[in-house]
């Protein structure tokens, strides 16, 4: 009755399953709960240095009830101050009005510049809204963005995070 799967196959299968929209959404919801717990523990222990980053899948915004539940979990001034919601540029572009509305409510977002990002002055203005900007060093606009006074201190190289 003991079935043994090769490690490589198991890792690949787990990764594939985790990348499915519904699974990644549930993992994000659990991540929000875990981060909220850590933030509350930080508050109790008077440790105010940590910020937490949770990636929110783009498909999340299609499910109003799920979005509402998750954002109710983190609808607290202290949690909002310490939690960064990471979305891709594609997600921002598609759900700009939702994201902007959440920003107005006090939620803090970070952005991961994906293949949909177009280096233009209009898009650079939008980047000023984000707490952190994740970007690969090999992108042709990396140096220009690092030299941009308004956003240079927000840029984090994805290569360094991996």
C-alpha positions as a LaTeX table, in Angstrom:
\begin{tabular}{lrrr}
\hline
Residue & $x$ (\AA) & $y$ (\AA) & $z$ (\AA) \\
\hline
Unk1 & 0.00 & 0.00 & 0.00 \\
Unk2 & 2.99 & 2.32 & 0.18 \\
Unk3 & 3.38 & 4.08 & $-3.13$ \\
Unk4 & 6.63 & 5.93 & $-3.66$ \\
Unk5 & 6.87 & 8.71 & $-6.21$ \\
Unk6 & 10.23 & 9.90 & $-7.46$ \\
Unk7 & 11.18 & 13.20 & $-5.79$ \\
Unk8 & 11.49 & 15.05 & $-9.09$ \\
Unk9 & 8.02 & 14.02 & $-10.21$ \\
Unk10 & 6.53 & 14.94 & $-6.86$ \\
Unk11 & 8.10 & 18.41 & $-6.89$ \\
Unk12 & 6.94 & 19.05 & $-10.45$ \\
Unk13 & 3.42 & 17.85 & $-9.66$ \\
Unk14 & 3.25 & 19.97 & $-6.51$ \\
Unk15 & 4.47 & 23.06 & $-8.36$ \\
Unk16 & 1.98 & 22.52 & $-11.21$ \\
Unk17 & $-0.90$ & 22.09 & $-8.77$ \\
Unk18 & 0.14 & 25.19 & $-6.81$ \\
Unk19 & 0.13 & 27.29 & $-9.98$ \\
Unk20 & $-3.55$ & 26.57 & $-10.68$ \\
Unk21 & $-5.67$ & 29.68 & $-10.09$ \\
Unk22 & $-7.89$ & 28.26 & $-7.36$ \\
Unk23 & $-4.96$ & 26.74 & $-5.46$ \\
Unk24 & $-2.80$ & 29.87 & $-5.74$ \\
Unk25 & $-5.75$ & 31.97 & $-4.55$ \\
Unk26 & $-6.27$ & 29.72 & $-1.52$ \\
Unk27 & $-2.52$ & 29.79 & $-0.81$ \\
Unk28 & $-2.60$ & 33.60 & $-0.96$ \\
Unk29 & $-5.54$ & 33.71 & 1.45 \\
Unk30 & $-3.63$ & 31.46 & 3.86 \\
Unk31 & $-0.57$ & 33.68 & 3.37 \\
Unk32 & $-2.62$ & 36.73 & 4.39 \\
Unk33 & $-3.74$ & 34.94 & 7.54 \\
Unk34 & $-0.19$ & 33.88 & 8.39 \\
Unk35 & 1.23 & 37.34 & 7.73 \\
Unk36 & $-1.52$ & 38.93 & 9.85 \\
Unk37 & $-0.65$ & 36.57 & 12.70 \\
Unk38 & 3.06 & 37.44 & 12.40 \\
Unk39 & 2.25 & 41.16 & 12.33 \\
Unk40 & 0.08 & 40.87 & 15.45 \\
Unk41 & 2.88 & 38.93 & 17.18 \\
Unk42 & 5.31 & 41.67 & 16.14 \\
Unk43 & 2.98 & 44.24 & 17.66 \\
Unk44 & 2.72 & 42.30 & 20.92 \\
Unk45 & 6.51 & 41.95 & 21.14 \\
Unk46 & 7.06 & 45.62 & 20.14 \\
Unk47 & 8.99 & 44.63 & 17.03 \\
Unk48 & 8.13 & 47.19 & 14.37 \\
Unk49 & 10.90 & 46.63 & 11.82 \\
Unk50 & 9.41 & 43.89 & 9.64 \\
Unk51 & 7.32 & 44.31 & 6.52 \\
Unk52 & 5.66 & 41.30 & 4.90 \\
Unk53 & 5.05 & 40.69 & 1.20 \\
Unk54 & 2.25 & 38.48 & $-0.10$ \\
Unk55 & 1.76 & 37.83 & $-3.80$ \\
Unk56 & $-1.84$ & 38.17 & $-4.90$ \\
Unk57 & $-2.75$ & 36.24 & $-8.06$ \\
Unk58 & $-4.48$ & 38.30 & $-10.73$ \\
Unk59 & $-7.40$ & 35.89 & $-10.88$ \\
Unk60 & $-8.24$ & 36.89 & $-7.31$ \\
Unk61 & $-9.91$ & 40.12 & $-8.46$ \\
Unk62 & $-12.44$ & 38.14 & $-10.51$ \\
Unk63 & $-13.88$ & 36.66 & $-7.32$ \\
Unk64 & $-15.54$ & 39.49 & $-5.41$ \\
Unk65 & $-16.49$ & 37.41 & $-2.36$ \\
Unk66 & $-12.96$ & 36.02 & $-1.96$ \\
Unk67 & $-11.42$ & 39.47 & $-2.37$ \\
Unk68 & $-13.81$ & 40.92 & 0.18 \\
Unk69 & $-13.02$ & 38.18 & 2.73 \\
Unk70 & $-9.26$ & 38.51 & 2.36 \\
Unk71 & $-9.23$ & 42.28 & 2.53 \\
Unk72 & $-11.44$ & 42.18 & 5.65 \\
Unk73 & $-8.72$ & 40.06 & 7.31 \\
Unk74 & $-6.14$ & 42.78 & 6.75 \\
Unk75 & $-8.41$ & 45.81 & 7.19 \\
Unk76 & $-6.51$ & 47.14 & 10.17 \\
Unk77 & $-4.22$ & 50.17 & 10.22 \\
Unk78 & $-1.25$ & 48.36 & 11.77 \\
Unk79 & $-1.56$ & 45.36 & 9.44 \\
Unk80 & $-1.96$ & 47.64 & 6.41 \\
Unk81 & 1.20 & 49.47 & 7.43 \\
Unk82 & 3.25 & 46.26 & 7.60 \\
Unk83 & 1.77 & 44.18 & 4.77 \\
Unk84 & 2.65 & 44.70 & 1.11 \\
Unk85 & 0.37 & 43.13 & $-1.46$ \\
Unk86 & 2.43 & 42.17 & $-4.51$ \\
Unk87 & 0.72 & 42.16 & $-7.90$ \\
Unk88 & 2.07 & 41.94 & $-11.43$ \\
Unk89 & 1.90 & 44.83 & $-13.86$ \\
Unk90 & $-0.54$ & 42.76 & $-15.94$ \\
Unk91 & $-2.85$ & 42.50 & $-12.94$ \\
Unk92 & $-2.55$ & 46.22 & $-12.25$ \\
Unk93 & $-3.31$ & 47.07 & $-15.85$ \\
Unk94 & $-6.37$ & 44.83 & $-15.92$ \\
Unk95 & $-7.76$ & 45.76 & $-12.48$ \\
Unk96 & $-6.44$ & 49.30 & $-12.12$ \\
Unk97 & $-9.66$ & 50.74 & $-10.68$ \\
Unk98 & $-9.91$ & 48.01 & $-8.01$ \\
Unk99 & $-6.27$ & 48.37 & $-7.00$ \\
Unk100 & $-6.52$ & 52.16 & $-6.86$ \\
Unk101 & $-9.64$ & 51.87 & $-4.71$ \\
Unk102 & $-7.84$ & 49.54 & $-2.27$ \\
Unk103 & $-4.91$ & 51.96 & $-2.18$ \\
Unk104 & $-7.30$ & 54.79 & $-1.25$ \\
Unk105 & $-8.54$ & 52.59 & 1.61 \\
Unk106 & $-4.98$ & 52.38 & 2.97 \\
Unk107 & $-3.76$ & 49.06 & 1.59 \\
Unk108 & $-0.14$ & 49.12 & 0.42 \\
Unk109 & 0.85 & 47.48 & $-2.85$ \\
Unk110 & 4.11 & 46.45 & $-4.46$ \\
Unk111 & 4.40 & 45.64 & $-8.15$ \\
Unk112 & 6.31 & 43.02 & $-10.09$ \\
Unk113 & 7.07 & 44.28 & $-13.59$ \\
Unk114 & 6.25 & 41.44 & $-15.97$ \\
Unk115 & 6.38 & 41.17 & $-19.76$ \\
Unk116 & 3.32 & 43.45 & $-20.15$ \\
Unk117 & 5.18 & 46.45 & $-18.73$ \\
Unk118 & 5.91 & 49.11 & $-21.31$ \\
Unk119 & 8.59 & 51.61 & $-20.34$ \\
Unk120 & 6.76 & 54.89 & $-20.93$ \\
Unk121 & 6.26 & 58.10 & $-18.96$ \\
Unk122 & 2.60 & 57.21 & $-18.29$ \\
Unk123 & 3.53 & 53.88 & $-16.75$ \\
Unk124 & 6.38 & 55.42 & $-14.73$ \\
Unk125 & 3.86 & 57.82 & $-13.15$ \\
Unk126 & 1.77 & 54.83 & $-12.03$ \\
Unk127 & 4.84 & 53.18 & $-10.49$ \\
Unk128 & 5.09 & 56.09 & $-8.07$ \\
Unk129 & 1.97 & 54.70 & $-6.36$ \\
Unk130 & 3.71 & 51.49 & $-5.31$ \\
Unk131 & 5.77 & 50.94 & $-2.18$ \\
Unk132 & 8.20 & 48.57 & $-3.93$ \\
Unk133 & 8.91 & 47.80 & $-7.58$ \\
Unk134 & 10.31 & 44.35 & $-8.37$ \\
Unk135 & 12.26 & 44.22 & $-11.63$ \\
Unk136 & 14.83 & 42.01 & $-13.33$ \\
Unk137 & 18.26 & 43.59 & $-13.81$ \\
Unk138 & 18.50 & 42.41 & $-17.39$ \\
Unk139 & 15.56 & 44.57 & $-18.52$ \\
Unk140 & 16.67 & 47.36 & $-20.87$ \\
Unk141 & 15.00 & 50.02 & $-18.69$ \\
Unk142 & 16.48 & 48.88 & $-15.35$ \\
Unk143 & 19.27 & 51.50 & $-15.26$ \\
Unk144 & 16.97 & 54.31 & $-16.37$ \\
Unk145 & 14.52 & 53.44 & $-13.64$ \\
Unk146 & 17.29 & 53.25 & $-11.04$ \\
Unk147 & 18.26 & 56.79 & $-12.07$ \\
Unk148 & 14.70 & 58.09 & $-11.76$ \\
Unk149 & 14.68 & 60.12 & $-8.53$ \\
Unk150 & 10.99 & 59.53 & $-7.85$ \\
Unk151 & 11.17 & 55.72 & $-7.88$ \\
Unk152 & 14.83 & 54.70 & $-7.49$ \\
Unk153 & 14.58 & 53.99 & $-3.75$ \\
Unk154 & 11.61 & 51.67 & $-4.35$ \\
Unk155 & 13.26 & 49.36 & $-6.88$ \\
Unk156 & 14.24 & 45.87 & $-5.81$ \\
Unk157 & 16.07 & 43.59 & $-8.19$ \\
Unk158 & 14.21 & 40.29 & $-8.55$ \\
Unk159 & 17.58 & 38.65 & $-9.22$ \\
Unk160 & 18.67 & 39.50 & $-5.67$ \\
Unk161 & 15.44 & 38.18 & $-4.13$ \\
Unk162 & 15.61 & 34.74 & $-5.77$ \\
\hline
\end{tabular}
